[in-house]
Tab-separated table of C-alpha atoms in Angstrom:
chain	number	residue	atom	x	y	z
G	134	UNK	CA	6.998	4.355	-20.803
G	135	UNK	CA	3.293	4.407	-20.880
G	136	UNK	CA	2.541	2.847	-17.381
G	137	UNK	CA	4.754	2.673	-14.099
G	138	UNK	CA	3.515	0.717	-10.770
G	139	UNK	CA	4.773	1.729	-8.055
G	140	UNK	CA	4.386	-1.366	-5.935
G	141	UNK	CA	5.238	-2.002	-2.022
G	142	UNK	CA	7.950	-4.193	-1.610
G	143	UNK	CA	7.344	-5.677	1.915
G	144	UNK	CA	4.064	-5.667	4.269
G	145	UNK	CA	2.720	-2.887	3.383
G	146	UNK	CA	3.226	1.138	4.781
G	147	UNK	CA	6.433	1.519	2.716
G	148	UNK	CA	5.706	5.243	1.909
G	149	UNK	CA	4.136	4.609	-1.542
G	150	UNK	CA	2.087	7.538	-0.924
G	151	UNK	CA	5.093	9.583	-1.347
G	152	UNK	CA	6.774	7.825	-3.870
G	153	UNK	CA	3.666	8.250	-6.041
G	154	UNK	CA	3.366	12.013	-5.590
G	155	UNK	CA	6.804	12.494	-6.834
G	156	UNK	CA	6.484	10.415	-9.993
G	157	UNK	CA	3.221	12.176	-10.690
G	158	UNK	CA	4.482	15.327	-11.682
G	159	UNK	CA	5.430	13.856	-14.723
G	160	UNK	CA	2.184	11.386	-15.080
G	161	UNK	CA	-0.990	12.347	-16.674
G	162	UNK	CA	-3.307	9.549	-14.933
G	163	UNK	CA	-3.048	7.957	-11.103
G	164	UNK	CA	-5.162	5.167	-10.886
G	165	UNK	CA	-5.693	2.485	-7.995
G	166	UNK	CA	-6.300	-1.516	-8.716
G	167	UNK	CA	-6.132	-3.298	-5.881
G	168	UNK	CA	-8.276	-3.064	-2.315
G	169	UNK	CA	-9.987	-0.694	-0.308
G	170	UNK	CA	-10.200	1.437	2.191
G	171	UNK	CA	-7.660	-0.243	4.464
G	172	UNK	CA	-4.873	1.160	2.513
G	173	UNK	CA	-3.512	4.407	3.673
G	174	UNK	CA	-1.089	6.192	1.997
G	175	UNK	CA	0.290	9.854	2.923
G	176	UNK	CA	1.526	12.570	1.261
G	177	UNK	CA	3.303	15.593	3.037
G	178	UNK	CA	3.087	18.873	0.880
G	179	UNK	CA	4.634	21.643	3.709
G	180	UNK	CA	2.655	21.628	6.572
G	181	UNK	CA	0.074	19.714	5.045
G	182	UNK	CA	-0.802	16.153	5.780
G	183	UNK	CA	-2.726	14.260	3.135
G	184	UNK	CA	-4.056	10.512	4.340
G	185	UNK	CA	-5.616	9.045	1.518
G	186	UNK	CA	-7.105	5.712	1.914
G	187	UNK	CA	-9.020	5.477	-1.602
G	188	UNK	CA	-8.276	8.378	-3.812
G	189	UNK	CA	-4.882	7.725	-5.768
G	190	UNK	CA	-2.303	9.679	-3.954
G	191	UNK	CA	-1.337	11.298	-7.483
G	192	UNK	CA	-4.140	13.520	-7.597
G	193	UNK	CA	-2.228	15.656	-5.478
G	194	UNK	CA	-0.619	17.095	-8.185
G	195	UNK	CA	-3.295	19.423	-9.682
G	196	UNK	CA	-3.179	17.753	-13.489
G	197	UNK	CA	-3.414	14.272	-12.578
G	198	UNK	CA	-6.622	12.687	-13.263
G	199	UNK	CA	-7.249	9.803	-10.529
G	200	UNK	CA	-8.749	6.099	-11.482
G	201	UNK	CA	-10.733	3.736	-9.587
G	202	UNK	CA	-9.967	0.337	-10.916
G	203	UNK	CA	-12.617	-2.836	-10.934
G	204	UNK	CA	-10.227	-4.920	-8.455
G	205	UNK	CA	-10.781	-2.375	-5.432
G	206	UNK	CA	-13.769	-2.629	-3.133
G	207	UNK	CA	-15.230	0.796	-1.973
G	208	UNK	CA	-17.142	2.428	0.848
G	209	UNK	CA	-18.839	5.785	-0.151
G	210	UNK	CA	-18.435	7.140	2.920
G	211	UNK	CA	-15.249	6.999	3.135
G	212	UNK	CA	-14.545	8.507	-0.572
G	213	UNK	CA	-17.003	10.930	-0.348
G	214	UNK	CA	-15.376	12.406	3.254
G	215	UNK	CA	-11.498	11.789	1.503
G	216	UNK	CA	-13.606	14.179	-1.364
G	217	UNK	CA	-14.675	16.592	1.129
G	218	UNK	CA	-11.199	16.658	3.026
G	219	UNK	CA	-9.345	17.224	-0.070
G	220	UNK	CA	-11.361	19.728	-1.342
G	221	UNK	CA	-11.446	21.978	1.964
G	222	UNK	CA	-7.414	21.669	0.961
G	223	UNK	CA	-8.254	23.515	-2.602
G	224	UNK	CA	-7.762	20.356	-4.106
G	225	UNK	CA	-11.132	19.898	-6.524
G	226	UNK	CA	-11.948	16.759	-7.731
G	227	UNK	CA	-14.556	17.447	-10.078
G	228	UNK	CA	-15.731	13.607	-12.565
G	229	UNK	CA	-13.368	14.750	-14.858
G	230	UNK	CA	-10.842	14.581	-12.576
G	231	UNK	CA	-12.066	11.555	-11.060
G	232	UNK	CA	-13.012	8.100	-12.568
G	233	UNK	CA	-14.439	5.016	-10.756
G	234	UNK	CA	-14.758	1.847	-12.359
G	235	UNK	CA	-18.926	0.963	-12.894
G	236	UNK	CA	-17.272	-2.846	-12.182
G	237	UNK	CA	-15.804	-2.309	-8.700
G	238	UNK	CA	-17.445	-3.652	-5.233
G	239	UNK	CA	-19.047	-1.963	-3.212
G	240	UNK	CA	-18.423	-2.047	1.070
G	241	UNK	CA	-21.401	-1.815	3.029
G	242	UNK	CA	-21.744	-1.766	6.764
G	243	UNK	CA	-22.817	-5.415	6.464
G	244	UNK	CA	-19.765	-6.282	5.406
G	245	UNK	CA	-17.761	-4.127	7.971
G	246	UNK	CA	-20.267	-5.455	10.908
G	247	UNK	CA	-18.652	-9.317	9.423
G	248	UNK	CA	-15.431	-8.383	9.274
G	249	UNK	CA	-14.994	-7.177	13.158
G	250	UNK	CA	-17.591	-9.940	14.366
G	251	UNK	CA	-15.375	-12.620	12.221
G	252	UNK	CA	-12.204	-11.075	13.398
G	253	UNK	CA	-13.737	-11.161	17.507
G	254	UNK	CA	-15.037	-15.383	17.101
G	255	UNK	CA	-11.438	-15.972	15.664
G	256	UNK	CA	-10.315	-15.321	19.389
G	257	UNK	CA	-6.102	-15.655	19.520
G	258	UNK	CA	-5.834	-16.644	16.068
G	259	UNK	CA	-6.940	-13.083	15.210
G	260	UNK	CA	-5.330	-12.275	11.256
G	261	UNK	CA	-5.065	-8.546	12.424
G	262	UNK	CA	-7.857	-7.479	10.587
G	263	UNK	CA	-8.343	-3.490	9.765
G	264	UNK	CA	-12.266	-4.102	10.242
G	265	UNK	CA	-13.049	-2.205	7.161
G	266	UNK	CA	-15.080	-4.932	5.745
G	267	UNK	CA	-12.408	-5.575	3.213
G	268	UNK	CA	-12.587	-9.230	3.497
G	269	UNK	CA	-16.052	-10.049	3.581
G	270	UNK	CA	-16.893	-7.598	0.530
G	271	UNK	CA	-13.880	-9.757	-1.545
G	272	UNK	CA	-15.483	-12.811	-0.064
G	273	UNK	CA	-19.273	-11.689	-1.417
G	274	UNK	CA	-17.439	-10.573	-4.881
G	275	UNK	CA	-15.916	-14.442	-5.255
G	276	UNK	CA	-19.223	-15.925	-4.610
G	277	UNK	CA	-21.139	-13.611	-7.374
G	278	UNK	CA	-23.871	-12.404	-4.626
G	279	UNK	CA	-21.719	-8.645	-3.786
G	280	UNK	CA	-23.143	-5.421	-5.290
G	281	UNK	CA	-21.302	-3.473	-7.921
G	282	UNK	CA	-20.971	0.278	-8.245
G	283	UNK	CA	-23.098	-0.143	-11.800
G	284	UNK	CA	-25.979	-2.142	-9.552
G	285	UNK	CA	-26.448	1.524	-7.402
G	286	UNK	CA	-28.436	2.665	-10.357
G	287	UNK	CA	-30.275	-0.432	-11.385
G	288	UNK	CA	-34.469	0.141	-10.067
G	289	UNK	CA	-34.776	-2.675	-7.386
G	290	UNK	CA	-30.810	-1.492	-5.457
G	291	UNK	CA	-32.358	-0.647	-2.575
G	292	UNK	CA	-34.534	-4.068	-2.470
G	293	UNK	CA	-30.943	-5.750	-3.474
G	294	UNK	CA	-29.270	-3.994	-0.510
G	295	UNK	CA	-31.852	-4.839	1.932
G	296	UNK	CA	-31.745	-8.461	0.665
G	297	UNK	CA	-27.614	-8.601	1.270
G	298	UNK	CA	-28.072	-7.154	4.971
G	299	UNK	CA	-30.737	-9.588	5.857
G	300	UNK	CA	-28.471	-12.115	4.582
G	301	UNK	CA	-25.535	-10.315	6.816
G	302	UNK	CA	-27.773	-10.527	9.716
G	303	UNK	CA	-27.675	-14.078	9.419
G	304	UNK	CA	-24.625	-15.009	10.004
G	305	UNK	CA	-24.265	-12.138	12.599
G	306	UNK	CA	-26.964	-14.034	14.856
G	307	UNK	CA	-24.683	-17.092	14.736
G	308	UNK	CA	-21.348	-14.895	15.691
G	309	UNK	CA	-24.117	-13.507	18.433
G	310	UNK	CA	-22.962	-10.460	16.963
G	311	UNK	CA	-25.809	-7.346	16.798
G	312	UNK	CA	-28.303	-6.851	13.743
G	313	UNK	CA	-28.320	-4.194	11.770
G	314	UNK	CA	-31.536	-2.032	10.311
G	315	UNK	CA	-31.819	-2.564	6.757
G	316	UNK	CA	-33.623	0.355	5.823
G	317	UNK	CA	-31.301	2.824	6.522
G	318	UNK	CA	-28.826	1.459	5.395
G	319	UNK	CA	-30.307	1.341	1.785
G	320	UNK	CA	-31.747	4.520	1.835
G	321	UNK	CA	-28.197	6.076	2.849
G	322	UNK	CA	-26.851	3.911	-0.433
G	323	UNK	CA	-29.950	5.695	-2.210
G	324	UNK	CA	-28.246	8.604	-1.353
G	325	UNK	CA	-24.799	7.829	-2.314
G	326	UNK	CA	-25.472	6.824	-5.556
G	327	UNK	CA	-27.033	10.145	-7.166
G	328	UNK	CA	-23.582	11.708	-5.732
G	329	UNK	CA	-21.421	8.784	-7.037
G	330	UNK	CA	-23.390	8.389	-10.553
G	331	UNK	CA	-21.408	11.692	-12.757
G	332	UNK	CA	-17.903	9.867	-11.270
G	333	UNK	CA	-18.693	6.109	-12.989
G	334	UNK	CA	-17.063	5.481	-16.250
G	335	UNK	CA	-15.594	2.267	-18.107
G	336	UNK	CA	-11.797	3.161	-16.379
G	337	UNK	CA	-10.539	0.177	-18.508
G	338	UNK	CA	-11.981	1.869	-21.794
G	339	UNK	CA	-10.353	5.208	-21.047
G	340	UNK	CA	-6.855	3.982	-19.749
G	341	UNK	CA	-6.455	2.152	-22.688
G	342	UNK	CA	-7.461	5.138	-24.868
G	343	UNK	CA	-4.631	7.474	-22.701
G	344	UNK	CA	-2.192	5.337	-23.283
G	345	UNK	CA	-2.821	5.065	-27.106
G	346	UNK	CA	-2.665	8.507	-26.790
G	347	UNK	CA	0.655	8.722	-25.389
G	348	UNK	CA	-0.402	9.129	-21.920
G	349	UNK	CA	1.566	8.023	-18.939
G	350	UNK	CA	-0.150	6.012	-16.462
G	351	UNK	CA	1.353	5.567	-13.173
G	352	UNK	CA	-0.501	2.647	-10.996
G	353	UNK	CA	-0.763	2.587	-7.126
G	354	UNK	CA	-0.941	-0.596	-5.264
G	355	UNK	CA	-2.246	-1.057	-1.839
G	356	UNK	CA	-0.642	-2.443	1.008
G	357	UNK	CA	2.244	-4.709	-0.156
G	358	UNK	CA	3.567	-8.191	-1.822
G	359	UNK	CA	3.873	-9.673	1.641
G	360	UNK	CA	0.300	-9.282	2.047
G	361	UNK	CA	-1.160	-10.349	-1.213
G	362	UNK	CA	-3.583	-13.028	-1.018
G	363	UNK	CA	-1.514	-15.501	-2.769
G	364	UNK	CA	2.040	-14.209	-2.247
G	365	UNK	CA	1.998	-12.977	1.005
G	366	UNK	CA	2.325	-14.676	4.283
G	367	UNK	CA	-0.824	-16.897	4.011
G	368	UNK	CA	-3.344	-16.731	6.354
G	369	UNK	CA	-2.107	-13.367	7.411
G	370	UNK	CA	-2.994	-11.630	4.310
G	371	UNK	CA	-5.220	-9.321	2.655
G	372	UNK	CA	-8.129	-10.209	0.545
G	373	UNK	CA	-6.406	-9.260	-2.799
G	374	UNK	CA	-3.897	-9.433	-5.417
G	375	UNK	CA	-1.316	-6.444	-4.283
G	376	UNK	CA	1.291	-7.370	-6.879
G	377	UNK	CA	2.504	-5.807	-10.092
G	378	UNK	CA	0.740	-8.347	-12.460
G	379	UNK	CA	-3.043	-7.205	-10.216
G	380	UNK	CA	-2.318	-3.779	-12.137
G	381	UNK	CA	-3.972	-5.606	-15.122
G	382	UNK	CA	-6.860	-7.305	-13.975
G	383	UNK	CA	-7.387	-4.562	-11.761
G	384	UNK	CA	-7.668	-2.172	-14.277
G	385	UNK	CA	-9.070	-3.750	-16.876
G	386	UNK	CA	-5.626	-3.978	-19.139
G	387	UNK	CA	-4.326	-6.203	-21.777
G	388	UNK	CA	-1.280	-8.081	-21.574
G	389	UNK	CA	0.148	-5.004	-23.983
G	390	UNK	CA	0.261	-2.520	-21.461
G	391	UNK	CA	2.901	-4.617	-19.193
G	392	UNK	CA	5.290	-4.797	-22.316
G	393	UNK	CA	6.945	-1.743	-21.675
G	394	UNK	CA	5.864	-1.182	-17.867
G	395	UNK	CA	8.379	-0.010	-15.270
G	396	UNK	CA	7.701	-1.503	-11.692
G	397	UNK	CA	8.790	0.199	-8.914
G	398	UNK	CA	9.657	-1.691	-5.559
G	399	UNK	CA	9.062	0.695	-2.315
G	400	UNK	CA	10.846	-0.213	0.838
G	401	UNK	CA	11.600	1.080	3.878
G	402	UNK	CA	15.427	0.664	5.184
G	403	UNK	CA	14.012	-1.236	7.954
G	404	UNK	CA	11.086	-3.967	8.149
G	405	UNK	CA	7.445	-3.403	9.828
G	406	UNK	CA	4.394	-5.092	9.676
G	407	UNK	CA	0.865	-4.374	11.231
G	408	UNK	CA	-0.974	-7.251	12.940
G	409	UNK	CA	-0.235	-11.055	13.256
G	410	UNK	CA	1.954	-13.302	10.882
G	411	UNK	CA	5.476	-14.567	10.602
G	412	UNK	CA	8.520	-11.465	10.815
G	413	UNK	CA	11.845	-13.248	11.068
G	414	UNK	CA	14.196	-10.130	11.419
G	415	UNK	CA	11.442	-8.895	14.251
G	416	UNK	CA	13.105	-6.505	17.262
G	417	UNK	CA	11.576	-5.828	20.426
G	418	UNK	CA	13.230	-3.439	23.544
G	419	UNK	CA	14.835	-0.334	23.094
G	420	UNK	CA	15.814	-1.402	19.422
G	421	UNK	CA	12.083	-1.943	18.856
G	422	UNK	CA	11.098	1.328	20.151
G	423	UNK	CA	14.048	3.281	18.706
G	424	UNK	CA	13.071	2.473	15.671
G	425	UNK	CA	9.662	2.506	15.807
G	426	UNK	CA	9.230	6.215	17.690
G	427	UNK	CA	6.295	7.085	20.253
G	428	UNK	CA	4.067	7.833	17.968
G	429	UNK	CA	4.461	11.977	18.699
G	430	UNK	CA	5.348	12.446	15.070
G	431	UNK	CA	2.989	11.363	11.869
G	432	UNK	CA	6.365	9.689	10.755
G	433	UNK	CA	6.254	7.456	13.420
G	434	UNK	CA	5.655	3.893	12.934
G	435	UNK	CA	1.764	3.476	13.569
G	436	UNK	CA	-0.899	2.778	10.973
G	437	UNK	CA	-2.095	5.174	8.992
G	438	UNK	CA	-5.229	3.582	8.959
G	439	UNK	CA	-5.580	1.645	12.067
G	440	UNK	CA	-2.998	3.479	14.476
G	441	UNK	CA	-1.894	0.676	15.408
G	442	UNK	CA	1.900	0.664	16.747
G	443	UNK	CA	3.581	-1.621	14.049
G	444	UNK	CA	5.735	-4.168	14.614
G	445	UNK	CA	9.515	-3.483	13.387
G	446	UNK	CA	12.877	-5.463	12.663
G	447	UNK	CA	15.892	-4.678	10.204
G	448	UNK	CA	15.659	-5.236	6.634
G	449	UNK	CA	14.929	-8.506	5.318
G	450	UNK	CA	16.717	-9.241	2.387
G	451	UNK	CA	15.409	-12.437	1.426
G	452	UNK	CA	12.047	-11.427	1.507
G	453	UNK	CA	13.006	-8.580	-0.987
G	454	UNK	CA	14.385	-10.769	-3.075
G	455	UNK	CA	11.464	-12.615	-3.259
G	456	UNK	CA	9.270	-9.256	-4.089
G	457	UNK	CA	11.856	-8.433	-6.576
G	458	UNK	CA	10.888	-11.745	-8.427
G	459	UNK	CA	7.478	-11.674	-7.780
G	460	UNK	CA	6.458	-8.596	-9.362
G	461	UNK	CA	9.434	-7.952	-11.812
G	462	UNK	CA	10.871	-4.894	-9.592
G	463	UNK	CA	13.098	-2.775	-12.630
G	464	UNK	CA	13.993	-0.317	-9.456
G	465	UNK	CA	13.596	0.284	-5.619
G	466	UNK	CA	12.358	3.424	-3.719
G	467	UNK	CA	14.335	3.245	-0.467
G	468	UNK	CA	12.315	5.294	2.153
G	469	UNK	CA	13.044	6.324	5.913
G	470	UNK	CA	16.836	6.238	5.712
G	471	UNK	CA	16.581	9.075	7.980
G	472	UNK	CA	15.267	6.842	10.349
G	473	UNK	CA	19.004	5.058	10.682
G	474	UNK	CA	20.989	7.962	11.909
G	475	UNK	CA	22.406	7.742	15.032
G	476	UNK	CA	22.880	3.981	15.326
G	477	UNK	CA	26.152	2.510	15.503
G	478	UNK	CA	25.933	-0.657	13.571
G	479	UNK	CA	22.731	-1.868	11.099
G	480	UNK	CA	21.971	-5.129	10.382
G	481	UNK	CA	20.495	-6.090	7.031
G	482	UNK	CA	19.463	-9.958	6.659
G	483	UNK	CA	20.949	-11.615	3.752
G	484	UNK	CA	20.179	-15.085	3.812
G	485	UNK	CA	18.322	-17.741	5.764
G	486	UNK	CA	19.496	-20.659	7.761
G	487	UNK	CA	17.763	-24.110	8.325
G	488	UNK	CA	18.680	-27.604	9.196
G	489	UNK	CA	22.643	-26.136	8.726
G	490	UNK	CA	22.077	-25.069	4.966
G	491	UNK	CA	22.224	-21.272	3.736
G	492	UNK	CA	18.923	-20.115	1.359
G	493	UNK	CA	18.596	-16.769	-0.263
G	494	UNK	CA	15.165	-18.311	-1.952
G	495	UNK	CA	12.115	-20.027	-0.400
G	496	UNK	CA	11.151	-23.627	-1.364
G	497	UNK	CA	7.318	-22.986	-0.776
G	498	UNK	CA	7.089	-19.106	-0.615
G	499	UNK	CA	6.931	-17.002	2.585
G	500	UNK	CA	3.755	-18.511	4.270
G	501	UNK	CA	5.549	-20.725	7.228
G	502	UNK	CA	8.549	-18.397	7.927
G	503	UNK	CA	9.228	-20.089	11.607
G	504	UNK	CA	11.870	-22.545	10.439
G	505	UNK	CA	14.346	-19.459	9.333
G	506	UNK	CA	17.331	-18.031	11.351
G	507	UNK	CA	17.965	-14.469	9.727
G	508	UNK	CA	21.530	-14.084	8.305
G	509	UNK	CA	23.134	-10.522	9.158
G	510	UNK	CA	25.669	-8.613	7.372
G	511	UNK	CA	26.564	-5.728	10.228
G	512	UNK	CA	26.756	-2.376	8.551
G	513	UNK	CA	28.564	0.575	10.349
G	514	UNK	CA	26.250	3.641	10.743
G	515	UNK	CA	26.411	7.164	10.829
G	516	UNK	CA	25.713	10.168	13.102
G	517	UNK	CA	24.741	12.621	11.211
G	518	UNK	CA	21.036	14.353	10.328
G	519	UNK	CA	20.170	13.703	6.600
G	520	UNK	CA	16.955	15.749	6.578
G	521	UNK	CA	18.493	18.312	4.853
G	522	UNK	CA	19.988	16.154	2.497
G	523	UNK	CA	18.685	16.935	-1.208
G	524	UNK	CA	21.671	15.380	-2.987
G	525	UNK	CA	23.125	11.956	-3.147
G	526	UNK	CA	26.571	13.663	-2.960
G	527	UNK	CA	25.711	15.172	0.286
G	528	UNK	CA	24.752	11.879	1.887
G	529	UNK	CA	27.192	10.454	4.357
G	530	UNK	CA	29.380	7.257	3.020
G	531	UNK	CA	28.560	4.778	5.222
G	532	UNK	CA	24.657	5.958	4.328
G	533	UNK	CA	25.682	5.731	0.754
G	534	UNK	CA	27.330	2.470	1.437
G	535	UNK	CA	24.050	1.007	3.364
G	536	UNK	CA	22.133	2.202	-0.054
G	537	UNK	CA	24.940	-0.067	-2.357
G	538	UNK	CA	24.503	-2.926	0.063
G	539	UNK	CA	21.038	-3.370	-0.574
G	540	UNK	CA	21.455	-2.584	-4.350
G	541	UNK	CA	24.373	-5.382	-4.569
G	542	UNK	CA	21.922	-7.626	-2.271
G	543	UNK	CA	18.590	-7.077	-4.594
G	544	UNK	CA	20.404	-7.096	-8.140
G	545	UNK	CA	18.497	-3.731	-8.911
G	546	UNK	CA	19.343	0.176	-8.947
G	547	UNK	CA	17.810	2.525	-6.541
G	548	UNK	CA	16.322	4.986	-7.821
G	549	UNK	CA	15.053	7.124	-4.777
G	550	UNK	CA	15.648	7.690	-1.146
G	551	UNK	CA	13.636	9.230	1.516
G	552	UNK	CA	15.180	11.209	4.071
G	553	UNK	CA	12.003	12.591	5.674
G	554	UNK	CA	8.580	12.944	5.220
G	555	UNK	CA	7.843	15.863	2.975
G	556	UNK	CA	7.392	16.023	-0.278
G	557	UNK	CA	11.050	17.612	-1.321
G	558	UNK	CA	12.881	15.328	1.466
G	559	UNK	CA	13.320	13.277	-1.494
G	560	UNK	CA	17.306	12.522	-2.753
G	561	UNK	CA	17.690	11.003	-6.433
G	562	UNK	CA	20.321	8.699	-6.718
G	563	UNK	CA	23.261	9.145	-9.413
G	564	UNK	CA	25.197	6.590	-10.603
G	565	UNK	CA	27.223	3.912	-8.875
G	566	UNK	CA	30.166	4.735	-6.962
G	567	UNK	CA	33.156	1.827	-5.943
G	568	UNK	CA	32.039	0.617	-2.473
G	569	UNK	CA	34.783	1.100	0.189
């Protein structure tokens, strides 16, 4: 198939990262359409740790050529330090081997100074903000006044720049938030753009020529459907589409390259979310921290970007259900299984109840999630360590038997499962066995 998006399934930090890396030894392209720099995805190769916030996560693999799509907004500092960390890991990423979209937004401090100043007046009804400047660059793109990677090599960018932090400074007085020096900050963009200027190309013009070509194209989505910003959880969202049909404004695709496009759903065998916002299947205690680890191990449940300790719950079915829909999930990625073993019984939520009635579906999407009482099937668990685990023979039955319930729950195959962090602790499912 000439494209495959690999698309998180709940709020975000499924281990797409991961999933990504092991589908691109097979891909030719990696490209990113969605976001910025408030997505982090990881990548464990041995006793490396990769945390990529902007670069595709394919360009691991030393073949892969990684895209930039027009839907993300980016902040040259942080791609030219990801640049500089990868390549101190032998990992080169020459402008061949690296393609950024002349059409996407760029993230200035302006716009990060907004985003924490907005976040601080919005007292207790905080959204959870990463502070990034995610929001206010998407909110300066909508209103035609934000500054486009092509605009860095237009004459009068640095008057333009100066213009947009004055502007900034503005509405910073009337958050009584501090003012920032223009000229720095334009002649640091100055800067930026003679490095950035060999890496901007028409990424729509060239996908479409690789995939004419035969090319396969696998597409990485940031954070996930529960967040997208008309999907997701409204208010508490992010600032852009993060669902399978974004891959094609995004990118810059025609309606052609979806026709044979595989979509694959990541989720994690539990829930978690970082920040505010509705969680119905939410845990807190000794479950909560069982599941969610002390933070002594990078597979611990804090944010990859933030650190923040995320909140956690058992899998909610009806939300996947609802991602399964949404983006037109073919197959699932099931990641942290590993994470199970040793508990006695799991839970996995397979319905809602309100006003005495049953619902698998939700009348007005996921926004206002406070009327639902999570329905739980109770799973038995198992005991034993499945780090080791390589094949789905080798994985205990009543693991096996969690993986069919959520397959016979979601109405779609898994294809992978996670048993640990690295880059092998990958198990490929075979085909379906009778459940006992």
């Amino acid at each position: 198939m000439p494209i495959r998006v690999i698309v998180g399934a709940q709020w975000g930090d499924e281990g797409k990262g991961r999933i990504v890396d092991w589908f691109a030894a097979t891909a030719r392209y990696s490209a990113r359409y969605n976001g910025g720099d408030n997505a982090g995805h990881t990548v464990t190769v041995g006793q490396r740790i990769f945390k990529l916030h902007l670069i595709p996560s394919g360009v691991i693999r030393p073949k892969v050529i990684g895209m930039l799509g027009n839907g993300l907004v980016i902040n040259p500092r942080t791609l030219f330090d990801e640049m500089e960390t990868l390549r101190k890991a032998e990992i080169a990423l020459p402008p061949e081997r690296l393609r950024i979209s002349y059409a996407a937004h760029l993230i200035t401090p302006a716009h990060q100074a907004l985003d924490k100043a907005i976040e601080t007046a919005r007292g207790k009804g905080s959204l959870g903000t990463t502070g990034r400047g995610i929001g206010p660059a998407y909110t300066d793109k909508a209103t035609r006044q934000g500054l486009r990677v092509a605009d860095m090599f237009s004459g009068d960018f640095c008057e333009r720049i100066g213009d947009a932090v004055a502007e900034a400074n503005r509405t910073l007085k009337m958050l009584e938030a501090a003012a920032l020096d223009p000229a720095p900050i334009a002649d640091e963009y100055r800067r930026f753009a003679e490095r950035l200027k060999p890496y901007v190309a028409d990424v729509s013009l060239e996908l479409d020529a690789a995939m004419k070509a035969g090319e396969t194209v696998l597409v990485e989505g940031a954070q996930g459907t529960l967040l997208d910003i008309d999907f997701g959880t409204y208010p508490f969202v992010t600032s852009s589409s993060t669902t399978a049909a974004g891959t094609l404004t995004g990118l810059g695709l025609g309606l052609d390259a979806a026709k044979d496009a595989g979509v694959v759903g990541v989720v994690k065998a539990f829930q978690t979310r970082v920040g505010s916002g509705p969680f119905p299947t939410e845990l807190s205690g000794d479950q909560a921290v069982r599941l969610r680890g002390t933070g002594s191990n990078p597979w611990d449940e804090f944010g990859t970007t933030t650190g923040r300790p995320r909140r956690v719950g058992w899998l909610d079915g009806v939300l996947l259900l609802y991602s399964i829909r949404i983006n037109g999930i073919n197959e699932l990625a099931v990641t942290k299984l590993d994470v199970l073993s040793g508990l006695e019984t799991i839970k996995l939520c397979t319905a809602y109840k309100r006003d005495g009635k049953t619902l698998t579906d939700l009348p007005f999407g996921p926004a206002d999630l406070s009327p639902y009482e999570p329905v739980y099937e109770e799973l038995r668990g198992w005991s034993e360590d499945l780090t080791q685990v390589r094949k789905w023979k080798d994985l205990p039955i009543f693991a096996k038997l969690y993986i069919q319930a959520i397959e016979e729950l979601a109405g779609v195959p898994v294809r992978l499962v996670s048993v640990g962090p690295e880059r092998d602790q990958l198990v490929e499912k075979e085909g379906p066995e009778p459940r006992r």
